[in-house]
Amino acid sequence: MATAQTLRQKERRRHLWIYAGLTPFVFIAVFPIYWMLITAFKQDPDLYRMDNIPFWFNLAPTLRHFKILFFQTNYGAWIVNTMTIAAWVALITLVTAVPAGYALARLRLPAAENIGISVFMTYLVPPIILFLPLSRVVAMLGLQDEWWALVVVYPTFTIPFGTWLLMGFFKTVPMEMEEAARVDGCGYLGAFLRVVLPVSVPGVLTAVIFAFTLSMQDFLYGLAFVAPGDQKPVPVGVPTELIRGDVYYWGSLMGAALLVGLPVAVLYNFFLDRFIQGITGGVGK
Amino acid sequence: MTPASLQGGGPEPTARAAVVSVAVPLRSRLMFQSQTSRRLAFGYLLLAPAALYVLLLVGAPFVFSLYLAVSDANVGDPVATFIGLENFRSALEMDVFWIALQNSVIFLVVAAIFKSILGTSLAFLLLQDFPGKKLIRGLVVIPFTLPIAISVLAWKWMYDSQFSVINWVLSRVGLIGQYGTDSWPIWLGDPKLALLACIAVNVWRTFPFSAIVLLAGFTSVPLEVLDAAKVDGCSFFQRFRHVVAPMIFPILMIGFLFDTVFTLSDLSVVYLLTQGGPANASKILPVLAYQIGIQAGNLGRGAAIALFLVPLLAPAMFLFLRNLKRREY
């Protein structure tokens, strides 16, 4: 009995040490987000006074910054742009990466493994090398200065990643299922559509989420290809349009950033392990 | 050789022996053959859209950027002529190019040191079991999951020349003086601090990534293998050196290389915080390539500067590829 108690005490002490060690990390990670949050709801006079303790409200919280955001800027349009772009990118990624991932994983194509790796390698070609030639491509398609340009360009990184991810996923689907379907008279297409796809919904969903969150992580393409104020996606519009010369609307800026950033961060959070598995090649474990 | 072709080739000798039995094996061989080609045709058909997209919008642009780099293309004049290595030569003659190259390397190395220290300590903490682990892990990885252009804004506000919350704390603690005095750091306006301030943001954003990759590495080591080594009389360090290290090394390598590629080629942190200033103090290659290629409209020279990243990235890419293939088989 006594030993059990000391054991429990020991365990509790161990936990306390771990929490103590983790506290600085959590603080470093979360403080900027807390700071955005509180800035977004503070009144201007409260933001620009240094004699008060700035970590809490010294004046009543306000929604004024959000009003400015929605009524005096293109923020609403940016949100719509962001969502529409992401939806199109997800769709393009799906109709290309799902079949490609399946073909590479299951149809015993010669050199499938090498093709898969080459496709994935293109994910590592950084936008900074591609954006100048792509600006010509965008101009050729007549899409400069429209958000459609980004619908064309974002799949350059979502397709390679999605294909790789789904390739790993399809490898985990038991082969017998397809064979049984084929014995039952399904063609290759039938087996794929009616048997493999329905059990692959989680993998496909993951690919959609990544098409969405990876599009949100872009800044360079949006900056380079979309100039008109009402055509930008949120991550580009907020830093380029809400800063006018040297005047900073910090409250609105932080509000705008958080309102879109946090949901994306939370969503990404749930799929982070899949992302890490994807890039480290340990897919389908 | 595919299984189907093996089976298709098998019955052939018997088919020659008896006339009656010819029909069945021949037909089955044909069927197998047509099945193989049907399967391959179907496979390539499924692969085609993704492959075409990547070829047309990554492969072709990459080749096109090589072409841009040896041409005098600019935004105003779409007809480009070949000028050889002139863009590379003139880039090498720009002082700012060398500053940017140096800053890029400093950025990469200093950031890597800090994020590996922070990432490793965090990974060891998260390796333990304790109540609330999921929540804490979720909180700690937020910097990595937040869109970068958005979190940089928070830092820009925290680095504000007058209302910086960092300075507020430092001033209250007594480490620095009041606003307006010499000891009041202007993080983004001081040539000595600007690059460091940008590096800090990169470290903040990517140390959770290092930690999670390390964790993935550690958890990929099966406990049975460790137990087996223990039973065989391996000491802790032997186990680490001969069992854990070789198993997690490929994963670490890939994480490291990923981070190298993204840190070297990311422009958003520096562009949004300082635009490379003050006086080029925080200029890095991607920002320079953007400013010359898009803002100054000199596509050729911009492409040439961006391509200087390739020799920096190529070893990383090569190692990555080798690692990946070794893991596959």
GROMACS .gro file of C-alpha atoms in nm, chain B residues 37-311:
model
  275
  322SER     CA    1  -0.186  -0.473  -7.214
  323ARG     CA    2  -0.533  -0.374  -7.105
  324ARG     CA    3  -0.406  -0.333  -6.750
  325LEU     CA    4  -0.109  -0.127  -6.864
  326ALA     CA    5  -0.323   0.086  -7.092
  327PHE     CA    6  -0.566   0.145  -6.809
  328GLY     CA    7  -0.276   0.229  -6.575
  329TYR     CA    8  -0.120   0.481  -6.808
  330LEU     CA    9  -0.458   0.631  -6.875
  331LEU     CA   10  -0.508   0.685  -6.503
  332LEU     CA   11  -0.159   0.822  -6.464
  333ALA     CA   12  -0.177   1.056  -6.761
  334PRO     CA   13  -0.364   1.357  -6.617
  335ALA     CA   14  -0.135   1.393  -6.315
  336ALA     CA   15   0.179   1.325  -6.517
  337LEU     CA   16   0.077   1.576  -6.785
  338TYR     CA   17  -0.006   1.842  -6.529
  339VAL     CA   18   0.327   1.801  -6.356
  340LEU     CA   19   0.520   1.788  -6.684
  341LEU     CA   20   0.348   2.095  -6.825
  342LEU     CA   21   0.347   2.310  -6.514
  343VAL     CA   22   0.658   2.201  -6.327
  344GLY     CA   23   0.884   2.031  -6.581
  345ALA     CA   24   0.835   2.272  -6.869
  346PRO     CA   25   0.857   2.585  -6.648
  347PHE     CA   26   1.177   2.454  -6.496
  348VAL     CA   27   1.330   2.416  -6.841
  349PHE     CA   28   1.182   2.751  -6.935
  350SER     CA   29   1.352   2.912  -6.635
  351LEU     CA   30   1.686   2.781  -6.767
  352TYR     CA   31   1.601   2.950  -7.093
  353LEU     CA   32   1.495   3.274  -6.923
  354ALA     CA   33   1.823   3.280  -6.735
  355VAL     CA   34   2.021   3.292  -7.059
  356SER     CA   35   1.794   3.549  -7.225
  357ASP     CA   36   1.731   3.918  -7.183
  358ALA     CA   37   1.358   3.865  -7.123
  359ASN     CA   38   1.180   4.134  -6.929
  360VAL     CA   39   0.823   4.220  -6.849
  361GLY     CA   40   0.786   4.501  -7.104
  362ASP     CA   41   0.945   4.325  -7.398
  363PRO     CA   42   0.818   3.973  -7.461
  364VAL     CA   43   1.067   3.901  -7.744
  365ALA     CA   44   1.373   3.764  -7.568
  366THR     CA   45   1.710   3.715  -7.729
  367PHE     CA   46   1.983   3.477  -7.624
  368ILE     CA   47   2.259   3.648  -7.428
  369GLY     CA   48   2.449   3.350  -7.295
  370LEU     CA   49   2.567   3.359  -6.938
  371GLU     CA   50   2.543   3.738  -6.918
  372ASN     CA   51   2.273   3.724  -6.645
  373PHE     CA   52   2.482   3.498  -6.426
  374ARG     CA   53   2.790   3.713  -6.481
  375SER     CA   54   2.609   4.035  -6.395
  376ALA     CA   55   2.454   3.869  -6.089
  377LEU     CA   56   2.798   3.769  -5.967
  378GLU     CA   57   2.910   4.128  -6.014
  379MET     CA   58   2.631   4.268  -5.798
  380ASP     CA   59   2.739   4.334  -5.441
  381VAL     CA   60   2.387   4.267  -5.322
  382PHE     CA   61   2.399   3.919  -5.472
  383TRP     CA   62   2.692   3.824  -5.251
  384ILE     CA   63   2.524   3.979  -4.948
  385ALA     CA   64   2.209   3.782  -5.023
  386LEU     CA   65   2.401   3.458  -5.073
  387GLN     CA   66   2.586   3.508  -4.746
  388ASN     CA   67   2.265   3.594  -4.562
  389SER     CA   68   2.091   3.289  -4.708
  390VAL     CA   69   2.364   3.061  -4.579
  391ILE     CA   70   2.374   3.230  -4.236
  392PHE     CA   71   1.995   3.208  -4.221
  393LEU     CA   72   1.997   2.839  -4.303
  394VAL     CA   73   2.276   2.741  -4.063
  395VAL     CA   74   2.179   2.950  -3.761
  396ALA     CA   75   1.813   2.853  -3.794
  397ALA     CA   76   1.906   2.485  -3.830
  398ILE     CA   77   2.113   2.493  -3.512
  399PHE     CA   78   1.837   2.648  -3.304
  400LYS     CA   79   1.554   2.441  -3.441
  401SER     CA   80   1.744   2.119  -3.387
  402ILE     CA   81   1.819   2.209  -3.025
  403LEU     CA   82   1.461   2.314  -2.956
  404GLY     CA   83   1.315   2.032  -3.166
  405THR     CA   84   1.520   1.762  -2.997
  406SER     CA   85   1.439   1.876  -2.644
  407LEU     CA   86   1.072   1.902  -2.730
  408ALA     CA   87   1.073   1.558  -2.891
  409PHE     CA   88   1.225   1.399  -2.581
  410LEU     CA   89   0.961   1.562  -2.365
  411LEU     CA   90   0.680   1.452  -2.593
  412LEU     CA   91   0.817   1.100  -2.599
  413GLN     CA   92   0.713   1.060  -2.235
  414ASP     CA   93   0.366   0.959  -2.129
  415PHE     CA   94   0.169   1.212  -1.930
  416PRO     CA   95  -0.190   1.328  -1.902
  417GLY     CA   96  -0.294   1.592  -2.157
  418LYS     CA   97  -0.023   1.499  -2.404
  419LYS     CA   98  -0.250   1.526  -2.707
  420LEU     CA   99  -0.362   1.878  -2.615
  421ILE     CA  100  -0.011   2.001  -2.545
  422ARG     CA  101   0.118   1.852  -2.866
  423GLY     CA  102  -0.165   2.020  -3.054
  424LEU     CA  103  -0.078   2.356  -2.902
  425VAL     CA  104   0.293   2.325  -2.963
  426VAL     CA  105   0.258   2.249  -3.334
  427ILE     CA  106   0.037   2.551  -3.404
  428PRO     CA  107   0.327   2.762  -3.538
  429PHE     CA  108   0.388   2.507  -3.808
  430THR     CA  109   0.026   2.467  -3.908
  431LEU     CA  110  -0.063   2.837  -3.920
  432PRO     CA  111  -0.027   2.979  -4.274
  433ILE     CA  112   0.311   3.146  -4.277
  434ALA     CA  113   0.207   3.481  -4.427
  435ILE     CA  114  -0.042   3.512  -4.143
  436SER     CA  115   0.182   3.429  -3.851
  437VAL     CA  116   0.453   3.660  -3.979
  438LEU     CA  117   0.208   3.946  -3.926
  439ALA     CA  118   0.188   3.866  -3.556
  440TRP     CA  119   0.565   3.888  -3.538
  441LYS     CA  120   0.572   4.212  -3.732
  442TRP     CA  121   0.345   4.355  -3.466
  443MET     CA  122   0.553   4.206  -3.185
  444TYR     CA  123   0.863   4.361  -3.343
  445ASP     CA  124   0.695   4.701  -3.381
  446SER     CA  125   0.949   4.982  -3.347
  447GLN     CA  126   0.751   5.154  -3.071
  448PHE     CA  127   0.483   4.921  -2.935
  449SER     CA  128   0.678   4.596  -2.938
  450VAL     CA  129   0.555   4.369  -2.662
  451ILE     CA  130   0.898   4.206  -2.650
  452ASN     CA  131   1.056   4.542  -2.573
  453TRP     CA  132   0.783   4.617  -2.319
  454VAL     CA  133   0.879   4.307  -2.122
  455LEU     CA  134   1.254   4.365  -2.159
  456SER     CA  135   1.210   4.723  -2.047
  457ARG     CA  136   1.000   4.628  -1.741
  458VAL     CA  137   1.253   4.365  -1.643
  459GLY     CA  138   1.522   4.630  -1.676
  460LEU     CA  139   1.727   4.475  -1.954
  461ILE     CA  140   1.674   4.772  -2.185
  462GLY     CA  141   1.592   5.139  -2.136
  463GLN     CA  142   1.287   5.342  -2.227
  464TYR     CA  143   1.151   5.395  -2.579
  465GLY     CA  144   1.370   5.646  -2.760
  466THR     CA  145   1.690   5.563  -2.577
  467ASP     CA  146   1.979   5.390  -2.749
  468SER     CA  147   1.927   5.063  -2.569
  469TRP     CA  148   1.572   5.029  -2.710
  470PRO     CA  149   1.616   4.769  -2.987
  471ILE     CA  150   1.441   4.836  -3.316
  472TRP     CA  151   1.427   4.478  -3.428
  473LEU     CA  152   1.343   4.524  -3.792
  474GLY     CA  153   1.512   4.861  -3.845
  475ASP     CA  154   1.856   4.783  -3.708
  476PRO     CA  155   2.095   4.627  -3.961
  477LYS     CA  156   2.251   4.421  -3.682
  478LEU     CA  157   1.919   4.277  -3.566
  479ALA     CA  158   1.702   4.247  -3.877
  480LEU     CA  159   1.835   3.914  -4.005
  481LEU     CA  160   1.830   3.765  -3.655
  482ALA     CA  161   1.471   3.875  -3.610
  483CYS     CA  162   1.378   3.698  -3.934
  484ILE     CA  163   1.569   3.385  -3.832
  485ALA     CA  164   1.381   3.381  -3.499
  486VAL     CA  165   1.050   3.367  -3.687
  487ASN     CA  166   1.171   3.079  -3.901
  488VAL     CA  167   1.288   2.892  -3.591
  489TRP     CA  168   0.958   2.959  -3.417
  490ARG     CA  169   0.768   2.824  -3.714
  491THR     CA  170   0.974   2.513  -3.779
  492PHE     CA  171   1.093   2.381  -3.443
  493PRO     CA  172   0.764   2.192  -3.396
  494PHE     CA  173   0.825   2.032  -3.734
  495SER     CA  174   1.170   1.914  -3.622
  496ALA     CA  175   1.021   1.776  -3.304
  497ILE     CA  176   0.741   1.589  -3.480
  498VAL     CA  177   0.977   1.440  -3.736
  499LEU     CA  178   1.208   1.324  -3.456
  500LEU     CA  179   0.913   1.176  -3.271
  501ALA     CA  180   0.805   0.992  -3.586
  502GLY     CA  181   1.158   0.856  -3.602
  503PHE     CA  182   1.162   0.739  -3.242
  504THR     CA  183   0.822   0.577  -3.259
  505SER     CA  184   0.922   0.395  -3.578
  506VAL     CA  185   1.166   0.185  -3.376
  507PRO     CA  186   0.972  -0.129  -3.276
  508LEU     CA  187   0.989  -0.198  -2.904
  509GLU     CA  188   1.049  -0.568  -2.967
  510VAL     CA  189   1.373  -0.487  -3.145
  511LEU     CA  190   1.488  -0.280  -2.850
  512ASP     CA  191   1.389  -0.553  -2.607
  513ALA     CA  192   1.569  -0.811  -2.815
  514ALA     CA  193   1.883  -0.598  -2.806
  515LYS     CA  194   1.843  -0.561  -2.430
  516VAL     CA  195   1.809  -0.935  -2.386
  517ASP     CA  196   2.122  -0.981  -2.596
  518GLY     CA  197   2.305  -0.768  -2.343
  519CYS     CA  198   2.333  -0.434  -2.523
  520SER     CA  199   2.389  -0.133  -2.298
  521PHE     CA  200   2.177   0.179  -2.336
  522PHE     CA  201   2.440   0.350  -2.551
  523GLN     CA  202   2.496   0.042  -2.762
  524ARG     CA  203   2.125   0.019  -2.818
  525PHE     CA  204   2.112   0.383  -2.917
  526ARG     CA  205   2.415   0.365  -3.141
  527HIS     CA  206   2.343   0.036  -3.317
  528VAL     CA  207   1.967   0.005  -3.308
  529VAL     CA  208   1.794   0.339  -3.266
  530ALA     CA  209   2.030   0.563  -3.461
  531PRO     CA  210   2.039   0.359  -3.783
  532MET     CA  211   1.664   0.319  -3.775
  533ILE     CA  212   1.576   0.682  -3.724
  534PHE     CA  213   1.855   0.829  -3.934
  535PRO     CA  214   1.674   0.808  -4.270
  536ILE     CA  215   1.365   0.977  -4.127
  537LEU     CA  216   1.572   1.253  -3.967
  538MET     CA  217   1.759   1.301  -4.291
  539ILE     CA  218   1.440   1.346  -4.487
  540GLY     CA  219   1.299   1.591  -4.234
  541PHE     CA  220   1.623   1.783  -4.235
  542LEU     CA  221   1.635   1.800  -4.613
  543PHE     CA  222   1.275   1.908  -4.638
  544ASP     CA  223   1.343   2.183  -4.396
  545THR     CA  224   1.653   2.289  -4.587
  546VAL     CA  225   1.460   2.319  -4.910
  547PHE     CA  226   1.177   2.515  -4.755
  548THR     CA  227   1.395   2.741  -4.544
  549LEU     CA  228   1.628   2.826  -4.830
  550SER     CA  229   1.353   2.898  -5.078
  551ASP     CA  230   1.100   3.072  -4.856
  552LEU     CA  231   1.065   3.441  -4.912
  553SER     CA  232   0.757   3.524  -4.710
  554VAL     CA  233   0.921   3.577  -4.369
  555VAL     CA  234   1.187   3.821  -4.486
  556TYR     CA  235   0.970   3.981  -4.751
  557LEU     CA  236   0.691   4.061  -4.508
  558LEU     CA  237   0.910   4.164  -4.216
  559THR     CA  238   1.182   4.374  -4.377
  560GLN     CA  239   1.170   4.338  -4.756
  561GLY     CA  240   1.538   4.255  -4.717
  562GLY     CA  241   1.625   4.584  -4.548
  563PRO     CA  242   1.752   4.789  -4.384
  564ALA     CA  243   2.021   4.847  -4.646
  565ASN     CA  244   2.013   4.480  -4.759
  566ALA     CA  245   2.101   4.363  -4.408
  567SER     CA  246   1.843   4.085  -4.425
  568LYS     CA  247   1.834   4.032  -4.802
  569ILE     CA  248   1.826   3.664  -4.896
  570LEU     CA  249   1.836   3.509  -5.244
  571PRO     CA  250   1.461   3.446  -5.287
  572VAL     CA  251   1.378   3.805  -5.196
  573LEU     CA  252   1.643   3.934  -5.436
  574ALA     CA  253   1.511   3.709  -5.715
  575TYR     CA  254   1.159   3.837  -5.657
  576GLN     CA  255   1.261   4.201  -5.647
  577ILE     CA  256   1.465   4.179  -5.964
  578GLY     CA  257   1.237   3.942  -6.153
  579ILE     CA  258   0.895   4.085  -6.072
  580GLN     CA  259   0.938   4.429  -5.921
  581ALA     CA  260   1.215   4.542  -6.156
  582GLY     CA  261   1.070   4.330  -6.437
  583ASN     CA  262   1.403   4.176  -6.534
  584LEU     CA  263   1.281   3.818  -6.580
  585GLY     CA  264   1.611   3.688  -6.714
  586ARG     CA  265   1.827   3.808  -6.430
  587GLY     CA  266   1.565   3.714  -6.171
  588ALA     CA  267   1.556   3.358  -6.307
  589ALA     CA  268   1.936   3.344  -6.301
  590ILE     CA  269   1.945   3.448  -5.935
  591ALA     CA  270   1.677   3.195  -5.841
  592LEU     CA  271   1.878   2.926  -6.018
  593PHE     CA  272   2.172   2.996  -5.791
  594LEU     CA  273   1.963   2.815  -5.532
  595VAL     CA  274   1.990   2.494  -5.734
  596PRO     CA  275   2.351   2.413  -5.642
   0.00000   0.00000   0.00000
